[in-house]
Coordinates of C-alpha atoms in Angstrom, one line a residue:
Chain A
M265 CA 8.3 -52.9 -84.1
I266 CA 5.7 -50.3 -83.1
L267 CA 4.6 -49.1 -86.5
E268 CA 5.0 -50.5 -89.9
T269 CA 3.5 -49.5 -93.2
Q270 CA 3.5 -51.8 -96.3
R271 CA 3.0 -50.3 -99.8
L272 CA 0.7 -47.7 -98.3
S273 CA -1.2 -45.7 -100.8
K274 CA -3.9 -43.1 -100.7
V275 CA -5.8 -41.8 -103.7
Y276 CA -8.2 -38.9 -103.4
S277 CA -11.1 -38.6 -105.9
V278 CA -12.0 -35.1 -107.1
G279 CA -14.9 -35.6 -109.5
Q280 CA -13.7 -38.0 -112.1
E281 CA -10.1 -37.3 -111.4
K282 CA -7.9 -39.6 -109.1
I283 CA -5.2 -37.8 -107.3
P284 CA -2.6 -40.0 -105.6
A285 CA -1.4 -38.5 -102.3
L286 CA 0.7 -41.4 -101.1
R287 CA 2.4 -43.9 -103.4
G288 CA 3.2 -47.3 -101.9
V289 CA 5.1 -46.2 -98.8
D290 CA 7.1 -48.7 -96.8
F291 CA 8.0 -47.4 -93.3
H292 CA 8.7 -48.6 -89.9
A293 CA 9.2 -47.1 -86.4
S294 CA 10.5 -48.9 -83.3
A295 CA 10.0 -48.2 -79.6
G296 CA 11.9 -45.1 -78.5
D297 CA 12.4 -43.7 -82.0
F298 CA 12.2 -40.0 -82.6
I299 CA 11.5 -39.6 -86.2
V300 CA 10.9 -36.3 -88.1
I301 CA 9.1 -36.4 -91.4
N302 CA 9.6 -33.3 -93.4
G303 CA 8.5 -32.1 -96.7
P304 CA 6.8 -29.2 -98.4
S305 CA 3.1 -28.4 -98.4
G306 CA 1.1 -30.9 -100.5
S307 CA 3.9 -33.5 -100.3
G308 CA 1.6 -36.0 -98.5
K309 CA 3.0 -35.8 -95.0
S310 CA -0.4 -35.0 -93.3
T311 CA -2.0 -37.7 -95.3
F312 CA 0.7 -40.1 -94.1
L313 CA 0.2 -39.0 -90.5
N314 CA -3.6 -39.4 -90.8
L315 CA -3.3 -42.9 -92.1
I316 CA -0.9 -44.1 -89.5
A317 CA -3.0 -42.4 -86.8
C318 CA -5.9 -44.5 -88.1
V319 CA -8.1 -41.5 -88.5
D320 CA -8.3 -42.0 -92.3
R321 CA -8.6 -45.0 -94.5
H322 CA -5.9 -45.9 -97.0
S323 CA -6.6 -47.0 -100.5
E324 CA -4.0 -49.8 -100.7
G325 CA -1.4 -51.4 -98.6
E326 CA -1.4 -51.8 -94.8
V327 CA -0.7 -50.1 -91.6
L328 CA 0.4 -52.3 -88.7
I329 CA 0.5 -51.0 -85.1
E330 CA 2.5 -53.4 -82.9
G331 CA 2.0 -56.0 -85.6
Q332 CA -1.8 -55.6 -85.8
A333 CA -3.1 -54.9 -89.3
T334 CA -5.6 -52.0 -89.2
S335 CA -7.3 -52.1 -92.6
K336 CA -10.0 -54.5 -91.6
L337 CA -10.7 -53.0 -88.2
S338 CA -14.1 -51.5 -87.5
E339 CA -14.7 -47.9 -86.5
N340 CA -15.0 -48.9 -82.9
Q341 CA -11.9 -51.1 -83.0
L342 CA -9.9 -48.3 -84.5
A343 CA -11.1 -45.9 -81.8
E344 CA -10.1 -48.4 -79.2
L345 CA -6.6 -48.8 -80.9
R346 CA -6.1 -45.0 -81.0
K347 CA -7.2 -44.6 -77.4
R348 CA -4.8 -47.2 -76.1
K349 CA -1.8 -47.1 -78.4
I350 CA -1.5 -43.7 -80.1
G351 CA -1.0 -40.3 -78.7
L352 CA -1.7 -37.2 -80.9
V353 CA -0.3 -33.7 -80.8
F354 CA -1.9 -31.2 -83.2
Q355 CA -0.6 -28.0 -84.8
S356 CA -3.4 -26.0 -83.2
F357 CA -3.2 -27.8 -79.9
N358 CA -6.9 -28.9 -80.2
L359 CA -7.7 -28.8 -76.5
I360 CA -11.3 -28.9 -75.3
P361 CA -12.1 -25.3 -74.4
V362 CA -14.6 -26.1 -71.6
L363 CA -12.1 -28.3 -69.7
S364 CA -9.2 -27.1 -67.6
A365 CA -5.6 -28.2 -68.4
Y366 CA -6.0 -31.0 -65.8
E367 CA -9.3 -32.2 -67.3
N368 CA -7.9 -32.1 -70.8
V369 CA -5.1 -34.4 -69.9
E370 CA -7.5 -36.5 -67.8
Y371 CA -10.0 -36.9 -70.7
P372 CA -8.4 -40.0 -72.4
L373 CA -8.1 -41.7 -69.1
L374 CA -11.9 -41.2 -68.5
L375 CA -12.4 -43.0 -71.9
L376 CA -10.2 -45.8 -70.6
G377 CA -12.1 -46.1 -67.4
V378 CA -9.1 -45.5 -65.2
N379 CA -9.9 -44.9 -61.5
S380 CA -9.8 -41.5 -59.9
S381 CA -6.6 -41.8 -57.9
E382 CA -4.7 -43.3 -60.7
R383 CA -5.9 -40.6 -63.0
Q384 CA -4.8 -38.0 -60.6
R385 CA -1.4 -39.6 -60.2
R386 CA -0.8 -39.8 -64.0
V387 CA -2.2 -36.4 -64.9
M388 CA -0.3 -34.5 -62.2
G389 CA 2.9 -36.4 -63.0
L390 CA 2.8 -35.5 -66.6
L391 CA 1.8 -31.9 -66.0
E392 CA 4.8 -31.7 -63.8
E393 CA 7.0 -33.3 -66.5
V394 CA 5.9 -30.7 -69.0
G395 CA 6.3 -27.9 -66.5
I396 CA 2.8 -26.6 -66.0
K397 CA 1.7 -28.3 -62.9
D398 CA 0.8 -24.9 -61.4
L399 CA -1.5 -24.2 -64.3
A400 CA -3.6 -27.3 -63.9
K401 CA -6.8 -25.5 -63.2
R402 CA -6.6 -23.0 -66.0
R403 CA -8.7 -23.4 -69.1
P404 CA -7.0 -23.3 -72.6
D405 CA -8.0 -19.7 -73.2
E406 CA -6.0 -18.7 -70.1
L407 CA -2.9 -20.4 -71.4
S408 CA -0.2 -19.2 -73.8
G409 CA 0.4 -21.2 -77.0
G410 CA 3.4 -22.9 -75.6
Q411 CA 1.5 -23.9 -72.5
R412 CA -1.4 -25.2 -74.5
Q413 CA 1.0 -27.4 -76.5
R414 CA 2.5 -28.7 -73.3
V415 CA -1.0 -29.7 -72.2
A416 CA -1.5 -31.4 -75.5
I417 CA 1.8 -33.3 -75.1
A418 CA 0.8 -34.4 -71.6
R419 CA -2.6 -35.5 -73.0
S420 CA -0.9 -37.5 -75.7
L421 CA 1.2 -39.4 -73.2
V422 CA -1.2 -39.9 -70.4
T423 CA -2.6 -43.2 -71.7
E424 CA 1.0 -44.5 -71.9
P425 CA 0.8 -45.1 -75.7
K426 CA 3.4 -46.8 -77.8
L427 CA 3.5 -44.1 -80.4
V428 CA 3.0 -40.3 -80.4
L429 CA 2.2 -38.6 -83.6
A430 CA 2.7 -34.9 -83.8
D431 CA 1.5 -32.8 -86.7
E432 CA 3.5 -29.5 -87.1
P433 CA 3.6 -29.1 -83.3
T434 CA 5.6 -25.9 -83.5
A435 CA 3.9 -24.2 -86.4
N436 CA 1.7 -22.0 -84.2
L437 CA 4.5 -21.1 -81.8
D438 CA 7.3 -18.6 -81.8
S439 CA 10.7 -20.1 -82.4
E440 CA 11.9 -20.0 -78.8
T441 CA 8.7 -21.6 -77.5
G442 CA 8.9 -24.1 -80.4
K443 CA 12.4 -25.1 -79.3
Q444 CA 11.2 -25.6 -75.7
V445 CA 8.3 -27.7 -76.9
M446 CA 10.6 -29.9 -79.0
S447 CA 13.0 -30.3 -76.1
I448 CA 10.2 -31.5 -73.9
M449 CA 9.0 -33.9 -76.5
R450 CA 12.6 -35.2 -77.0
R451 CA 13.0 -35.6 -73.2
L452 CA 9.7 -37.4 -72.8
N453 CA 10.6 -39.7 -75.8
E454 CA 13.7 -40.8 -73.9
D455 CA 12.1 -41.0 -70.5
H456 CA 9.1 -42.9 -71.5
K457 CA 10.6 -44.9 -74.4
V458 CA 7.7 -43.9 -76.6
A459 CA 8.2 -43.6 -80.3
F460 CA 7.7 -40.0 -81.5
L461 CA 6.9 -39.3 -85.1
V462 CA 6.8 -35.6 -85.9
V463 CA 5.6 -34.2 -89.2
T464 CA 6.9 -30.8 -90.0
H465 CA 8.3 -28.5 -92.6
D466 CA 10.2 -26.5 -90.0
P467 CA 13.9 -27.2 -90.4
V468 CA 14.5 -26.4 -86.7
V469 CA 12.5 -29.4 -85.7
T470 CA 14.6 -31.6 -87.8
Q471 CA 17.5 -30.9 -85.5
Y472 CA 15.8 -32.8 -82.8
A473 CA 15.4 -36.0 -84.9
E474 CA 17.5 -39.1 -84.5
R475 CA 16.1 -40.1 -87.8
T476 CA 14.8 -37.9 -90.5
V477 CA 12.6 -38.9 -93.4
K478 CA 11.8 -36.7 -96.3
I479 CA 8.5 -36.9 -98.1
R480 CA 7.9 -35.6 -101.6
D481 CA 5.1 -36.4 -104.1
G482 CA 3.8 -39.0 -101.8
Q483 CA 7.0 -41.0 -101.5
L484 CA 9.4 -41.3 -98.6
T485 CA 13.1 -41.2 -98.7
E486 CA 15.3 -41.8 -95.7
E487 CA 17.5 -38.8 -95.2
N488 CA 19.7 -39.6 -92.4
S489 CA 20.0 -41.0 -88.9
H490 CA 21.9 -39.0 -86.3
V491 CA 21.9 -38.3 -82.6
V492 CA 21.0 -34.9 -81.6
A493 CA 22.1 -33.0 -78.5
Y494 CA 18.5 -31.7 -78.0
S495 CA 19.4 -30.4 -74.6
A496 CA 21.5 -27.8 -76.3
A497 CA 18.5 -26.4 -78.1
Chain B
M70 CA -18.9 -40.4 -66.8
L71 CA -18.5 -37.4 -69.1
W72 CA -21.5 -35.5 -68.0
H73 CA -19.5 -32.4 -67.1
I74 CA -18.6 -31.7 -70.7
P75 CA -22.2 -31.5 -72.0
L76 CA -23.1 -29.4 -69.0
R77 CA -20.3 -26.9 -69.6
N78 CA -20.9 -26.9 -73.4
L79 CA -24.5 -26.0 -72.7
F80 CA -23.4 -22.7 -71.1
R81 CA -20.6 -22.1 -73.5
N82 CA -22.5 -19.8 -75.9
R83 CA -24.8 -18.2 -73.4
R84 CA -26.8 -16.2 -75.9
R85 CA -27.6 -19.2 -78.1
T86 CA -28.4 -21.4 -75.1
L87 CA -30.7 -18.7 -73.7
L88 CA -32.5 -18.5 -77.0
G89 CA -33.0 -22.3 -77.0
L90 CA -34.1 -22.3 -73.3
A91 CA -36.4 -19.3 -73.9
I92 CA -38.2 -21.1 -76.8
I93 CA -38.6 -24.3 -74.9
A94 CA -39.7 -22.5 -71.7
L95 CA -42.2 -20.3 -73.5
G96 CA -43.6 -23.3 -75.3
T97 CA -43.9 -25.2 -72.0
A98 CA -45.4 -22.3 -70.2
M99 CA -48.0 -21.8 -72.9
V100 CA -49.0 -25.5 -72.9
Y101 CA -49.1 -25.5 -69.1
A102 CA -51.3 -22.4 -69.0
V103 CA -53.8 -23.6 -71.6
L104 CA -53.9 -27.1 -70.0
G105 CA -54.6 -25.3 -66.7
Y106 CA -57.4 -23.4 -68.3
V107 CA -58.9 -26.4 -69.9
D108 CA -58.6 -28.4 -66.7
F109 CA -60.2 -25.7 -64.6
T110 CA -63.0 -25.2 -67.1
M111 CA -63.7 -28.9 -67.6
Y112 CA -63.6 -29.6 -63.8
N113 CA -66.3 -26.9 -63.3
I114 CA -68.4 -28.2 -66.2
R115 CA -68.0 -31.7 -64.8
L116 CA -69.1 -30.6 -61.3
G117 CA -72.0 -28.7 -62.8
T118 CA -73.0 -31.6 -65.0
V119 CA -72.9 -34.1 -62.1
K120 CA -74.8 -31.7 -60.0
Q121 CA -77.4 -31.6 -62.7
Y122 CA -77.6 -35.3 -63.6
G123 CA -76.2 -37.1 -60.6
N124 CA -73.4 -39.7 -61.1
F125 CA -75.8 -41.9 -63.0
Q126 CA -79.5 -42.4 -63.6
I127 CA -81.7 -45.5 -63.7
A128 CA -84.7 -45.5 -66.0
S129 CA -86.7 -47.6 -68.4
P130 CA -85.1 -48.2 -71.8
L131 CA -88.3 -46.6 -73.2
L132 CA -87.4 -43.3 -71.6
W133 CA -83.8 -43.4 -72.9
D134 CA -85.2 -44.2 -76.4
E135 CA -87.7 -41.4 -76.1
K136 CA -90.7 -43.8 -76.5
T137 CA -92.7 -41.8 -74.0
E138 CA -96.2 -42.4 -75.3
K139 CA -98.7 -43.3 -72.6
F140 CA -96.1 -43.0 -69.9
A141 CA -95.2 -46.7 -70.2
Y142 CA -91.7 -45.8 -69.1
L143 CA -92.7 -44.9 -65.6
I144 CA -91.1 -47.1 -62.9
Q145 CA -94.0 -48.4 -60.7
P146 CA -93.8 -48.8 -56.9
D147 CA -93.0 -52.6 -56.8
T148 CA -90.1 -52.2 -59.2
L149 CA -89.0 -49.1 -57.4
A150 CA -88.8 -51.0 -54.1
K151 CA -86.5 -53.6 -55.7
V152 CA -84.2 -50.9 -57.1
E153 CA -84.1 -49.1 -53.8
Q154 CA -83.1 -52.4 -52.1
I155 CA -80.3 -52.9 -54.6
L156 CA -79.0 -49.3 -54.2
S157 CA -79.2 -49.4 -50.4
K158 CA -76.8 -52.4 -50.4
E159 CA -74.4 -51.0 -53.0
P160 CA -71.1 -49.8 -51.6
G161 CA -70.1 -46.5 -53.2
V162 CA -73.7 -45.2 -53.4
V163 CA -74.1 -42.2 -51.2
A164 CA -77.7 -41.3 -51.9
Y165 CA -80.4 -41.6 -54.5
T166 CA -83.6 -39.8 -55.3
K167 CA -86.6 -40.3 -57.5
Q168 CA -87.7 -37.9 -60.2
L169 CA -90.7 -37.2 -62.3
N170 CA -90.8 -34.8 -65.3
F171 CA -93.7 -33.2 -67.0
S172 CA -94.5 -30.3 -69.2
G173 CA -97.3 -27.9 -68.6
L174 CA -98.5 -24.3 -68.7
A175 CA -97.7 -21.9 -66.0
T176 CA -100.4 -19.2 -65.8
T177 CA -100.7 -16.0 -63.9
P178 CA -103.6 -13.6 -64.2
N179 CA -101.6 -11.7 -66.8
K180 CA -99.5 -14.3 -68.7
T181 CA -99.2 -18.0 -69.6
K182 CA -95.9 -19.7 -70.4
V183 CA -94.9 -23.3 -71.3
V184 CA -92.7 -24.8 -68.5
R185 CA -90.8 -28.0 -68.0
A186 CA -91.3 -29.3 -64.5
T187 CA -88.9 -31.5 -62.5
A188 CA -90.6 -33.1 -59.6
L189 CA -88.1 -34.2 -57.0
E190 CA -87.7 -35.2 -53.4
P191 CA -87.0 -31.9 -51.5
N192 CA -83.8 -31.8 -49.5
N193 CA -82.6 -35.2 -50.9
R194 CA -78.8 -35.8 -50.8
A195 CA -78.5 -37.0 -54.4
L196 CA -79.6 -34.0 -56.4
D197 CA -80.5 -30.9 -54.6
Y198 CA -81.6 -27.7 -56.3
N199 CA -82.2 -25.8 -53.1
D200 CA -78.7 -24.4 -53.0
L201 CA -79.4 -22.7 -56.4
V202 CA -82.0 -20.4 -54.7
V203 CA -81.1 -16.8 -55.1
T204 CA -80.6 -14.9 -51.8
D205 CA -78.2 -12.2 -53.0
D206 CA -79.6 -10.7 -56.1
K207 CA -78.8 -7.0 -56.3
E208 CA -81.3 -6.1 -58.9
H209 CA -84.3 -8.1 -57.7
K210 CA -84.0 -7.9 -53.9
E211 CA -87.5 -9.2 -53.5
W212 CA -86.2 -12.6 -54.7
N213 CA -83.7 -12.7 -51.8
V214 CA -86.3 -13.8 -49.2
G215 CA -86.8 -17.1 -51.1
K216 CA -86.1 -20.5 -49.6
G217 CA -85.6 -24.0 -50.9
L218 CA -88.2 -26.7 -51.0
D219 CA -89.0 -28.6 -47.8
P220 CA -90.4 -32.2 -47.7
A221 CA -93.4 -30.6 -46.0
D222 CA -94.0 -28.2 -48.8
Q223 CA -96.6 -29.8 -51.0
G224 CA -97.7 -26.9 -53.1
K225 CA -94.5 -24.9 -53.4
V226 CA -92.2 -24.4 -56.4
L227 CA -88.8 -23.0 -57.4
I228 CA -88.7 -21.0 -60.6
G229 CA -85.8 -19.7 -62.7
R230 CA -84.9 -16.0 -62.8
T231 CA -85.9 -15.5 -66.4
L232 CA -89.3 -17.1 -65.7
A233 CA -89.7 -15.0 -62.6
K234 CA -89.1 -11.9 -64.7
E235 CA -91.4 -13.0 -67.5
L236 CA -94.3 -13.9 -65.2
Q237 CA -93.5 -11.1 -62.8
L238 CA -93.4 -13.6 -59.8
K239 CA -91.5 -13.4 -56.5
P240 CA -91.4 -15.6 -53.5
G241 CA -94.8 -15.9 -51.9
D242 CA -96.7 -15.3 -55.2
F243 CA -99.1 -17.9 -56.6
F244 CA -99.6 -19.2 -60.1
S245 CA -101.3 -22.3 -61.5
V246 CA -99.8 -25.1 -63.6
T247 CA -101.7 -27.2 -66.1
A248 CA -100.5 -30.6 -67.1
T249 CA -101.7 -33.8 -68.6
T250 CA -102.2 -36.8 -66.4
V251 CA -101.0 -40.2 -67.3
D252 CA -104.5 -41.0 -68.4
G253 CA -104.6 -38.1 -70.8
A254 CA -106.8 -35.8 -68.8
Y255 CA -105.9 -32.2 -68.0
N256 CA -105.2 -31.3 -64.4
V257 CA -104.6 -27.9 -62.9
G258 CA -102.9 -27.2 -59.6
P259 CA -101.9 -24.1 -57.6
L260 CA -98.3 -23.4 -56.8
R261 CA -96.7 -20.9 -54.5
V262 CA -93.2 -19.6 -55.3
A263 CA -90.9 -20.7 -52.6
G264 CA -87.8 -19.3 -54.2
V265 CA -86.1 -18.2 -57.4
F266 CA -83.1 -20.2 -58.7
R267 CA -80.0 -19.4 -60.7
L268 CA -78.6 -21.8 -63.3
N269 CA -76.6 -19.3 -65.4
N270 CA -78.4 -20.5 -68.5
E271 CA -81.0 -18.1 -69.8
V272 CA -83.0 -20.7 -71.7
A273 CA -83.2 -23.1 -68.7
E274 CA -84.0 -20.3 -66.3
G275 CA -86.9 -19.4 -68.5
Q276 CA -88.4 -22.9 -68.7
L277 CA -87.6 -25.0 -65.7
I278 CA -89.5 -25.3 -62.5
F279 CA -88.9 -27.6 -59.5
V280 CA -91.8 -29.0 -57.5
P281 CA -92.0 -31.7 -54.8
I282 CA -92.4 -35.1 -56.2
A283 CA -95.6 -35.8 -54.3
Y284 CA -97.1 -32.7 -56.0
G285 CA -96.0 -34.0 -59.4
K286 CA -97.4 -37.4 -58.8
T287 CA -100.8 -35.9 -57.8
L288 CA -100.8 -33.6 -60.7
M289 CA -100.0 -36.5 -63.2
N290 CA -102.2 -38.9 -61.3
T291 CA -99.5 -41.6 -61.0
E292 CA -97.5 -43.5 -58.4
G293 CA -94.7 -44.1 -60.8
V294 CA -91.5 -42.2 -61.2
A295 CA -89.5 -41.4 -64.4
K296 CA -86.0 -42.1 -63.0
I297 CA -83.8 -42.7 -60.1
I298 CA -80.8 -40.4 -59.7
V299 CA -77.9 -41.8 -57.9
K300 CA -75.0 -40.1 -56.2
V301 CA -71.7 -41.9 -55.8
N302 CA -69.0 -41.1 -53.2
N303 CA -66.3 -40.4 -55.8
L304 CA -66.8 -39.0 -59.3
D305 CA -64.2 -41.3 -60.7
D306 CA -66.1 -44.3 -59.4
S307 CA -69.3 -43.4 -61.4
V308 CA -68.7 -45.9 -64.2
R309 CA -67.6 -48.7 -61.9
V310 CA -70.6 -48.4 -59.5
A311 CA -73.0 -47.9 -62.4
S312 CA -71.8 -51.2 -63.9
S313 CA -72.1 -53.0 -60.7
V314 CA -75.7 -51.8 -60.1
Q315 CA -76.6 -52.5 -63.8
E316 CA -75.5 -56.1 -63.3
K317 CA -77.6 -56.4 -60.1
L318 CA -80.7 -54.9 -61.9
R319 CA -80.3 -57.5 -64.6
A320 CA -79.9 -60.3 -62.1
A321 CA -83.1 -59.2 -60.4
G322 CA -84.9 -59.3 -63.8
L323 CA -85.6 -55.6 -63.9
E324 CA -85.8 -54.1 -67.3
L325 CA -84.0 -50.9 -66.4
E326 CA -81.0 -49.2 -67.9
I327 CA -78.3 -47.0 -66.5
R328 CA -76.9 -43.9 -68.1
T329 CA -73.8 -42.3 -66.5
W330 CA -73.6 -38.5 -66.3
E331 CA -71.2 -38.4 -69.2
Q332 CA -73.5 -40.4 -71.4
L333 CA -76.4 -38.1 -70.5
A334 CA -74.5 -34.8 -71.0
E335 CA -74.2 -34.3 -74.7
F336 CA -73.0 -30.8 -74.0
Y337 CA -70.2 -32.0 -71.8
R338 CA -69.0 -34.5 -74.5
Q339 CA -69.0 -31.8 -77.1
I340 CA -67.1 -29.4 -74.9
K341 CA -64.6 -32.1 -74.0
G342 CA -64.1 -33.0 -77.7
F343 CA -63.7 -29.3 -78.6
F344 CA -61.1 -28.7 -75.9
G345 CA -59.4 -31.9 -76.7
A346 CA -59.0 -30.9 -80.3
L347 CA -58.0 -27.3 -79.4
F348 CA -55.4 -28.5 -76.9
G349 CA -54.0 -31.2 -79.3
F350 CA -53.6 -28.5 -82.0
L351 CA -51.9 -26.2 -79.6
M352 CA -49.5 -28.9 -78.4
L353 CA -48.7 -29.9 -81.9
S354 CA -48.1 -26.2 -82.9
V355 CA -45.8 -25.6 -79.9
S356 CA -44.0 -28.9 -80.5
V357 CA -43.3 -28.0 -84.1
L358 CA -42.2 -24.5 -83.2
V359 CA -39.9 -25.9 -80.5
F360 CA -38.7 -28.6 -82.8
F361 CA -37.5 -26.4 -85.6
I362 CA -36.1 -23.5 -83.6
V363 CA -34.2 -25.8 -81.2
M364 CA -32.9 -27.9 -84.1
Q365 CA -31.6 -24.7 -85.7
V366 CA -30.0 -23.6 -82.4
L367 CA -28.4 -27.0 -81.8
T368 CA -27.2 -27.4 -85.4
L369 CA -25.3 -24.2 -85.2
A370 CA -24.0 -24.9 -81.7
F371 CA -22.7 -28.3 -82.8
L372 CA -21.4 -27.1 -86.1
E373 CA -19.0 -24.7 -84.4
R374 CA -17.5 -27.5 -82.5
T375 CA -16.7 -29.7 -85.5
R376 CA -13.0 -29.6 -84.9
E377 CA -13.4 -30.5 -81.3
V378 CA -15.4 -33.5 -82.3
G379 CA -12.7 -34.4 -84.7
T380 CA -10.2 -34.1 -81.9
I381 CA -12.0 -36.2 -79.4
R382 CA -12.8 -38.8 -82.0
A383 CA -9.1 -38.9 -83.0
I384 CA -8.0 -39.5 -79.4
G385 CA -10.3 -42.5 -79.1
T386 CA -13.8 -41.4 -78.4
K387 CA -16.3 -43.7 -80.1
R388 CA -19.1 -42.4 -82.3
S389 CA -21.6 -43.7 -79.7
Q390 CA -19.9 -41.7 -77.0
V391 CA -19.9 -38.6 -79.1
F392 CA -23.6 -39.2 -79.7
S393 CA -24.2 -39.7 -75.9
M394 CA -22.3 -36.5 -75.1
F395 CA -24.2 -34.3 -77.5
F396 CA -27.5 -36.0 -76.8
M397 CA -27.0 -35.5 -73.1
E398 CA -26.5 -31.8 -73.8
S399 CA -29.9 -31.8 -75.6
V400 CA -31.5 -33.6 -72.7
M401 CA -30.1 -31.0 -70.3
L402 CA -31.4 -28.2 -72.5
G403 CA -34.8 -29.9 -72.8
V404 CA -35.0 -30.5 -69.0
F405 CA -33.8 -27.1 -68.0
G406 CA -36.0 -25.4 -70.6
S407 CA -39.1 -27.4 -69.7
F408 CA -38.6 -26.9 -66.0
T409 CA -38.0 -23.2 -66.5
G410 CA -41.2 -23.1 -68.5
L411 CA -43.2 -24.7 -65.7
V412 CA -41.9 -22.2 -63.2
L413 CA -42.6 -19.4 -65.6
G414 CA -46.1 -20.8 -66.4
W415 CA -46.8 -21.2 -62.7
L416 CA -45.8 -17.6 -61.9
L417 CA -47.6 -16.1 -64.8
G418 CA -50.6 -18.3 -64.1
Q419 CA -50.7 -17.2 -60.5
G420 CA -50.6 -13.6 -61.6
F421 CA -53.4 -14.2 -64.1
N422 CA -55.6 -15.9 -61.5
A423 CA -55.0 -13.0 -59.1
L424 CA -56.6 -10.7 -61.8
G425 CA -59.9 -12.5 -61.3
I426 CA -60.9 -12.3 -64.9
G427 CA -64.3 -13.7 -66.0
W428 CA -66.2 -14.1 -69.2
T429 CA -69.8 -14.6 -70.2
P430 CA -70.3 -17.7 -72.3
P431 CA -73.0 -17.7 -75.0
G432 CA -76.4 -18.3 -73.3
A433 CA -75.1 -17.5 -69.9
I434 CA -76.4 -14.7 -67.8
A435 CA -73.5 -14.0 -65.5
P436 CA -69.8 -14.2 -66.2
V437 CA -67.9 -17.3 -65.2
P438 CA -64.4 -17.0 -63.7
V439 CA -61.5 -17.8 -66.0
R440 CA -58.8 -19.5 -63.9
L441 CA -55.8 -21.7 -64.6
S442 CA -55.5 -24.9 -62.6
L443 CA -51.7 -24.9 -62.0
T444 CA -51.4 -28.2 -60.3
L445 CA -48.5 -30.7 -60.4
G446 CA -50.8 -33.1 -62.2
N447 CA -51.1 -30.6 -65.1
A448 CA -47.4 -30.0 -65.2
W449 CA -46.0 -33.3 -66.4
L450 CA -47.7 -33.2 -69.8
P451 CA -46.2 -29.8 -70.9
F452 CA -42.9 -30.9 -69.4
I453 CA -42.8 -34.2 -71.3
V454 CA -44.1 -32.6 -74.6
S455 CA -41.4 -29.9 -74.6
A456 CA -38.7 -32.3 -73.5
I457 CA -39.6 -34.8 -76.2
A458 CA -39.8 -32.1 -78.9
T459 CA -36.3 -30.9 -77.8
L460 CA -34.9 -34.4 -77.9
L461 CA -36.5 -35.2 -81.3
S462 CA -35.1 -31.9 -82.6
S463 CA -31.7 -32.8 -81.4
L464 CA -31.6 -36.2 -83.2
Y465 CA -30.5 -34.8 -86.6
P466 CA -27.8 -32.5 -85.4
V467 CA -26.6 -35.0 -82.8
T468 CA -26.5 -37.9 -85.3
R469 CA -24.8 -35.7 -87.9
T470 CA -22.2 -34.6 -85.3
A471 CA -21.5 -38.2 -84.3
R472 CA -21.0 -39.3 -87.9
I473 CA -18.5 -36.6 -88.7
T474 CA -15.4 -37.8 -90.6
I475 CA -12.4 -37.3 -88.3
V476 CA -10.1 -36.0 -91.0
D477 CA -12.6 -33.5 -92.4
A478 CA -13.5 -32.4 -88.9
L479 CA -9.8 -31.8 -88.0
R480 CA -9.4 -29.7 -91.1
T481 CA -12.2 -27.4 -90.0
A482 CA -11.0 -24.0 -88.9

């Protein structure tokens, strides 16, 4: 199992008031899964994503990445874990503006200390896979939204993680580009056997899921499992 | 490893970076220029002081303690011979000379004035006043025929410009000088003006006269000398050579004490202290200015990158790496700014020097040049001060940025 959460809870404090955002969530994902978590605004889906991405601390329960409990890990250990095992795709792409597409994808490899030739092989390979090899030298402000999200997807996969977490990856894209991006993610999911977990409130995205989970009031409910002909999208 | 990111970020918001660079550069240039002025001025004062006092002087403790009654402080010939033997064997000593001082009355047919006489060995290599003789005065051309003292000149004298004006004397004129002998009797001798000297100090030029030491001894009826003035091959060696000679004097059982030029020159120490305080205050002011403005610039620059920081932290960058990246950016800003400041300071300083500006200090007769010593040796301090002020100013924004909470940073628009 790649990811497992056990009775995962998150409570926010606003003054004296305690607001539960996640209430004892049990969840798991295996290698190669493509899971879509959907729910309305304020349902707790971003909180859930932040907790399993190890960028936020939970109040109770546990998050296990490849069987490793994360609650007792230090800041540096969590950074190490994110670097090696988790890829992230953001709603607003979150590329580094001063770096080219190539350099943005290369950045996580620099953190890992991968040598130059291997970096080049992996970066160019992924840029080709997401279809923007020719745009490698362009900076983010010279790319369209869809192209930026492809760079972000390539960046999320370049360290060969076990799990890619995508937070509303199509929210800032038009519907056609959104479909293209989802198709790419689905294809990479199959090609690389990486588990994808996509958080969205876009019903179109759900069509690409082989497993859909609904989140409401901080609780998950398994909706269905199905195989999607993503290539038709 | 990730040096290219700070470098590119540095030039991302050009206007803000330019503001930061300008503040650092101006601060550096200002400190460089002032240090250059202080250095040039102090160098000239130092040269003038050493020219006046020699590198060090040897005399009886009685003279240094101003217990001058009955001339007991005079160094008698047998002691003098032993001192000369020590000095002649001391490496680093270039030359030395004997000196005798007395006060007296200078009298012309029309006027009498109190003078302080320095009796010295003409043309000696340790302390020579002959090069102070005026030969190019535009107002008093009659002085320009004057010459320095020669060992053969027994009854000749050099007088200051102010004294020459007051007593209406010129080279070739005679006047008499009255002094007290070591036995307490009055003695009068004739003196012929060999030349008029320039010290650029109105008070000194109105009181001092230089006579050959043989004349002084005759007038004071003594074979003794007041002090021995020593010249050392290198100004920076003064203290070392002085200590070595002092040890040898002690070993020879001679009750003589050495004073270095810096110990003797109260004026030099006061000026040095004044400039030190002034320069320290300026450095502090510039550092504080650079500190606060650059901190403001960096805080804003880093604040607008909050979400980026959240992103790079989320994909595995450690806090320490974020700190390094942003600190490196500050280092680059500090180094670029300080270097630019040095170049700016050098260029402006060269322009200033080319103007040939001078000013007349209090008590001086002629203006002295105001120059900036724009050497490499004077460059490192302003560079370091500005760079350190920049780095210190960056510590708060850099630390704050590195400690950002990832989730909060990612939520930032």
